[in-house]
PDB file of C-alpha atoms in Angstrom:
ATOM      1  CA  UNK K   6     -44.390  -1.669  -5.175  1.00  0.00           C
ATOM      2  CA  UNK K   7     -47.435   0.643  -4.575  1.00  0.00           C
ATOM      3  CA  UNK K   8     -50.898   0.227  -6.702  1.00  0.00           C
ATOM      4  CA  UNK K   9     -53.882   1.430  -6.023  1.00  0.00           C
ATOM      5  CA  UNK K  10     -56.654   3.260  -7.464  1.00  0.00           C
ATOM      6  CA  UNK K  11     -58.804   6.833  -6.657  1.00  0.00           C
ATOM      7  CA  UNK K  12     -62.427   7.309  -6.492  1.00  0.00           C
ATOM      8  CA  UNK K  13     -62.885  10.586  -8.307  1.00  0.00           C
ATOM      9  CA  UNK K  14     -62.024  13.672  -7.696  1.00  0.00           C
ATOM     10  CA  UNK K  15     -62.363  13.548  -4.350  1.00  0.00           C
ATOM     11  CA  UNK K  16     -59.140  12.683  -3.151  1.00  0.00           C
ATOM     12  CA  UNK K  17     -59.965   9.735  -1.451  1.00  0.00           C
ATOM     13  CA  UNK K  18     -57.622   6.914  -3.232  1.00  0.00           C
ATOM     14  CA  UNK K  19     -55.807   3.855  -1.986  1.00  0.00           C
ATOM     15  CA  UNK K  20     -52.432   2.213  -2.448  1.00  0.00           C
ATOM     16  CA  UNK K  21     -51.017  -0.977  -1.608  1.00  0.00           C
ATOM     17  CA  UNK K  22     -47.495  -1.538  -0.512  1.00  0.00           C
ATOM     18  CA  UNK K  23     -46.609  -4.912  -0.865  1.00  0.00           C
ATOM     19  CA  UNK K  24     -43.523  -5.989   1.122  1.00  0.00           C
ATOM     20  CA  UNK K  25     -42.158  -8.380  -1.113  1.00  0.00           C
ATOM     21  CA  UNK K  26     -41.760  -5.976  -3.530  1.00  0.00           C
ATOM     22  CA  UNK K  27     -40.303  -3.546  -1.294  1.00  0.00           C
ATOM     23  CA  UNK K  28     -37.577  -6.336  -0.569  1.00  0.00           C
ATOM     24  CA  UNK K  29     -37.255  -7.029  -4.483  1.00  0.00           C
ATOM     25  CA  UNK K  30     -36.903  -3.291  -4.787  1.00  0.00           C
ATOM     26  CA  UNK K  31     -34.423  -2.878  -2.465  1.00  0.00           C
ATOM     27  CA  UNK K  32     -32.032  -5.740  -3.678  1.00  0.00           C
ATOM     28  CA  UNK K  33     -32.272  -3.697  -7.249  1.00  0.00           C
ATOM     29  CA  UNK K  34     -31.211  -0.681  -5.742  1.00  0.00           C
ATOM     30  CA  UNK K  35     -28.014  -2.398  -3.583  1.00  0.00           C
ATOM     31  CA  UNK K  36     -26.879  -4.079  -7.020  1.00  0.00           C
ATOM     32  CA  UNK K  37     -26.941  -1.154  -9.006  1.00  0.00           C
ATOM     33  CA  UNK K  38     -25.215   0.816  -5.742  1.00  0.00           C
ATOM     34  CA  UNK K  39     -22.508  -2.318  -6.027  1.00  0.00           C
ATOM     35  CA  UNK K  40     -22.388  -1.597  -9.672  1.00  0.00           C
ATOM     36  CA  UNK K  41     -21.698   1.692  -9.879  1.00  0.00           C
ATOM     37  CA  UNK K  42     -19.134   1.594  -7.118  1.00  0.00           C
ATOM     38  CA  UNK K  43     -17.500  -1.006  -9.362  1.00  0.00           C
ATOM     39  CA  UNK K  44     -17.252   1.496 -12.424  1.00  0.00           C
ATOM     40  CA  UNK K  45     -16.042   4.369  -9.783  1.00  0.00           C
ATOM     41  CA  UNK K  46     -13.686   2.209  -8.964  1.00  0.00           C
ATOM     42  CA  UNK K  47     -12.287   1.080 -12.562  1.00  0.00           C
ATOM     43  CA  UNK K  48     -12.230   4.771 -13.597  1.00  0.00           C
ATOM     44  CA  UNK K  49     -10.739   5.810 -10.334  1.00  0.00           C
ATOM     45  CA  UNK K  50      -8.040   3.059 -11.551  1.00  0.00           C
ATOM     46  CA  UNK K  51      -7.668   3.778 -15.462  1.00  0.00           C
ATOM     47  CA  UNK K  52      -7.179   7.619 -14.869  1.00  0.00           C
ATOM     48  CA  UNK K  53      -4.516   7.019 -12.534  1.00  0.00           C
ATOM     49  CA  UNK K  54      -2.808   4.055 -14.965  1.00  0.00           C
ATOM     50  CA  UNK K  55      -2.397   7.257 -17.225  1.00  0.00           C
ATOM     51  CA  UNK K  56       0.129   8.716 -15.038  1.00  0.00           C
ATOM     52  CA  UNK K  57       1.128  12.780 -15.598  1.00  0.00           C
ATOM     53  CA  UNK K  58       1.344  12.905 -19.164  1.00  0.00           C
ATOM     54  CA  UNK K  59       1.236  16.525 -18.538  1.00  0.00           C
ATOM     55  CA  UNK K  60       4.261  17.030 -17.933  1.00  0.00           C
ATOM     56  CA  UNK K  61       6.484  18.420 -15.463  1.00  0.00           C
ATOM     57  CA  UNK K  62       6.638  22.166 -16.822  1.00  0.00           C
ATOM     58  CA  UNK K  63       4.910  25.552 -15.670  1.00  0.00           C
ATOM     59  CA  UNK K  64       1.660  24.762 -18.095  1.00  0.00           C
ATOM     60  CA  UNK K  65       1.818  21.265 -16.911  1.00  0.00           C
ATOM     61  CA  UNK K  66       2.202  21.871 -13.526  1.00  0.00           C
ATOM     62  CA  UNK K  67      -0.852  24.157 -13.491  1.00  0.00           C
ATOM     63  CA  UNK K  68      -3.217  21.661 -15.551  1.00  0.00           C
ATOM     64  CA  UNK K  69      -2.172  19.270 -13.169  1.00  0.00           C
ATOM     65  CA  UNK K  70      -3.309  21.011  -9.678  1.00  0.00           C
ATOM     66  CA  UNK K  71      -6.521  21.932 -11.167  1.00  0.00           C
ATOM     67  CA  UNK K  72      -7.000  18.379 -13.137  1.00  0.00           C
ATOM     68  CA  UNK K  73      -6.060  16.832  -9.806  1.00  0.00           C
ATOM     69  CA  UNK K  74      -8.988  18.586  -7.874  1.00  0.00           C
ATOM     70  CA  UNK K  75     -12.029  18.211 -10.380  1.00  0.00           C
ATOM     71  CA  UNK K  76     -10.829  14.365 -10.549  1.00  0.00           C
ATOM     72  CA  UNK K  77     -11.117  14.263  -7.024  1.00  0.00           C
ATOM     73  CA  UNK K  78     -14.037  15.883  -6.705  1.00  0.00           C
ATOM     74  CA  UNK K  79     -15.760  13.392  -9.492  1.00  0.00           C
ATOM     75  CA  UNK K  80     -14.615   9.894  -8.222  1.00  0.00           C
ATOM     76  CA  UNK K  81     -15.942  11.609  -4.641  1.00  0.00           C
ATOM     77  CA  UNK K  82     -19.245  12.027  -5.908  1.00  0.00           C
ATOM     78  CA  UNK K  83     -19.415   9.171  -7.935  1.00  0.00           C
ATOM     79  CA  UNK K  84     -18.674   6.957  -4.998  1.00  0.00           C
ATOM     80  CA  UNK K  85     -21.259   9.330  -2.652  1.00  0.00           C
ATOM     81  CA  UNK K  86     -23.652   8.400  -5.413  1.00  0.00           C
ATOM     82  CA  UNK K  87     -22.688   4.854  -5.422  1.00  0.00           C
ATOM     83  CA  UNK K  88     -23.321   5.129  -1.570  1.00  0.00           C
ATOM     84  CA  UNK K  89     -26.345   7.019  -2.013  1.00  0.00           C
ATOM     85  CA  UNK K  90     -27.657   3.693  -3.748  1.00  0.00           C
ATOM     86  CA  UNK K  91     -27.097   1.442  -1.626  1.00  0.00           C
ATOM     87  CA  UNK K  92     -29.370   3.461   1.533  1.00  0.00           C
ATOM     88  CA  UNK K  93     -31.709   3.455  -0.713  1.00  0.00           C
ATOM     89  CA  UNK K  94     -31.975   0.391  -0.794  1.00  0.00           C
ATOM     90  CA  UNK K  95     -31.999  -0.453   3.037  1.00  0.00           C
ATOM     91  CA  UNK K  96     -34.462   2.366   3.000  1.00  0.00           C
ATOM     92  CA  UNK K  97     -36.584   0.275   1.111  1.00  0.00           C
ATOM     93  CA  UNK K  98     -35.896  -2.883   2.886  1.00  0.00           C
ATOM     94  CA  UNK K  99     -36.636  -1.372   6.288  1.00  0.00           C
ATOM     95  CA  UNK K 100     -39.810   0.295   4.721  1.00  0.00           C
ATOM     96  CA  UNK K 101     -40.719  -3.390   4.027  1.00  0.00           C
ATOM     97  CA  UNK K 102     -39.820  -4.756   7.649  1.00  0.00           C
ATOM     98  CA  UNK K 103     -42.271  -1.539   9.315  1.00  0.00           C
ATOM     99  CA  UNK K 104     -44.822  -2.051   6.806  1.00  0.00           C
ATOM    100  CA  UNK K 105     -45.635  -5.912   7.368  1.00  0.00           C
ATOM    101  CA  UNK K 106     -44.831  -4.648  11.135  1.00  0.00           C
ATOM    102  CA  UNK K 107     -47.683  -2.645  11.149  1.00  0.00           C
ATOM    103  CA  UNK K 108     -49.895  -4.663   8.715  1.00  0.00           C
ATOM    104  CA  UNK K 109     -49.308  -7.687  11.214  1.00  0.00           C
ATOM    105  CA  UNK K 110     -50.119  -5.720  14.513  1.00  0.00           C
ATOM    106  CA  UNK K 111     -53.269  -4.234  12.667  1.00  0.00           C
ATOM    107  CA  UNK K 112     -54.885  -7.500  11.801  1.00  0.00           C
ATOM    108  CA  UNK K 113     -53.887  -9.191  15.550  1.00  0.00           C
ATOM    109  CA  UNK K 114     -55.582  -6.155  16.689  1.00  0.00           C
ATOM    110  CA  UNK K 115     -58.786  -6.597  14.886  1.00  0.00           C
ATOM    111  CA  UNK K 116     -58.623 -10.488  15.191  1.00  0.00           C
ATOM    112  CA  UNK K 117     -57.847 -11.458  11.899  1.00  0.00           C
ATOM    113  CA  UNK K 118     -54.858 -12.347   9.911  1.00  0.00           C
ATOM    114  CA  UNK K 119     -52.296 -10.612   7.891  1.00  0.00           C
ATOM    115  CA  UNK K 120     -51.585 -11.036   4.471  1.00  0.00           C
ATOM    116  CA  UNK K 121     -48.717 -13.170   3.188  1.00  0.00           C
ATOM    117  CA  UNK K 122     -45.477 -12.057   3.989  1.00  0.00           C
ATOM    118  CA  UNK K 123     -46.221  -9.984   6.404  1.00  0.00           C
ATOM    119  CA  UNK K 124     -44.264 -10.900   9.577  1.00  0.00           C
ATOM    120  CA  UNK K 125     -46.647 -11.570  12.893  1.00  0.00           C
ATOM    121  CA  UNK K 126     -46.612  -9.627  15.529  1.00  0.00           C
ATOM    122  CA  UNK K 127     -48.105 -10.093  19.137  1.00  0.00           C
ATOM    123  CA  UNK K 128     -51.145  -8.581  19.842  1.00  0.00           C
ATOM    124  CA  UNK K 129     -49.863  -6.039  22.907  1.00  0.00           C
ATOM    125  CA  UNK K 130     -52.693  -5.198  25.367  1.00  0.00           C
ATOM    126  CA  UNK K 131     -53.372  -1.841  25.456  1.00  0.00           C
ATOM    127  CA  UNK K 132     -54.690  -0.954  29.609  1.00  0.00           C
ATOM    128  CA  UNK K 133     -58.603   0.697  29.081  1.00  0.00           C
ATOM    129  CA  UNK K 134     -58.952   3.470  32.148  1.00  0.00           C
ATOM    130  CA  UNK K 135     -62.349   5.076  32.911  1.00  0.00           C
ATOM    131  CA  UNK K 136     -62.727   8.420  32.255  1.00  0.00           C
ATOM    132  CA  UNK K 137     -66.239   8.138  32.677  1.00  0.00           C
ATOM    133  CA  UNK K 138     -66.281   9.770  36.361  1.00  0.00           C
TER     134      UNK K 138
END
């Protein structure tokens, strides 16, 4: 995704995001997201395939309210997570889309060309006024 190398101690370095990667990133990330929803989902479906084998009594009745609200509260996050994931992963992708964006309109600008996979851009003309006077 990003290399790059320093020169010294100086703290002028360099890095190199490469869009393609970005993209391949970002496909990772929505899988895993789709995965891990999945699994929510399955253990969302095998707790409740367990029923209330609590029982119906005052000890059972109390377990219950407060099993109730921590499962809640953990196939919630697990599917905020899940979520979570997945805008990572446009993140990433739009991080890609700006970055050859950019890359583009910064070559046009100096005349050249961008490197592969970056997506072109018009050249915009930018209006010069004199503020010599």
């Amino acid at each position: 995704m990003a290399g790059g190398s320093g020169s010294g101690g100086d703290g002028g370095g360099s890095f190199v995001l490469k869009p393609w990667e970005l993209h391949g990133e970002g496909r990772e990330f929505e899988k895993i997201s789709a995965d891990f929803g999945k699994a929510a989902g399955a253990l969302e479906q095998g707790l409740a395939a367990l029923g209330t084998p609590w029982g119906q009594d005052r000890p059972g009745s109390g377990f219950a309210a407060a099993y109730r609200e921590a499962q809640g509260g953990l196939i919630g996050g697990l599917r905020g997570l899940a979520g979570g994931l997945g805008r990572v992963g446009t993140g990433l992708h739009t991080m890609a889309e700006r970055t050859a964006d950019a890359e583009s309109s910064a070559a046009a600008g100096f005349g050249g060309a961008a490197r592969p996979g970056a997506t072109p851009v018009p050249a915009r003309t930018v209006p010069h006024k004199d503020v010599s006077a």
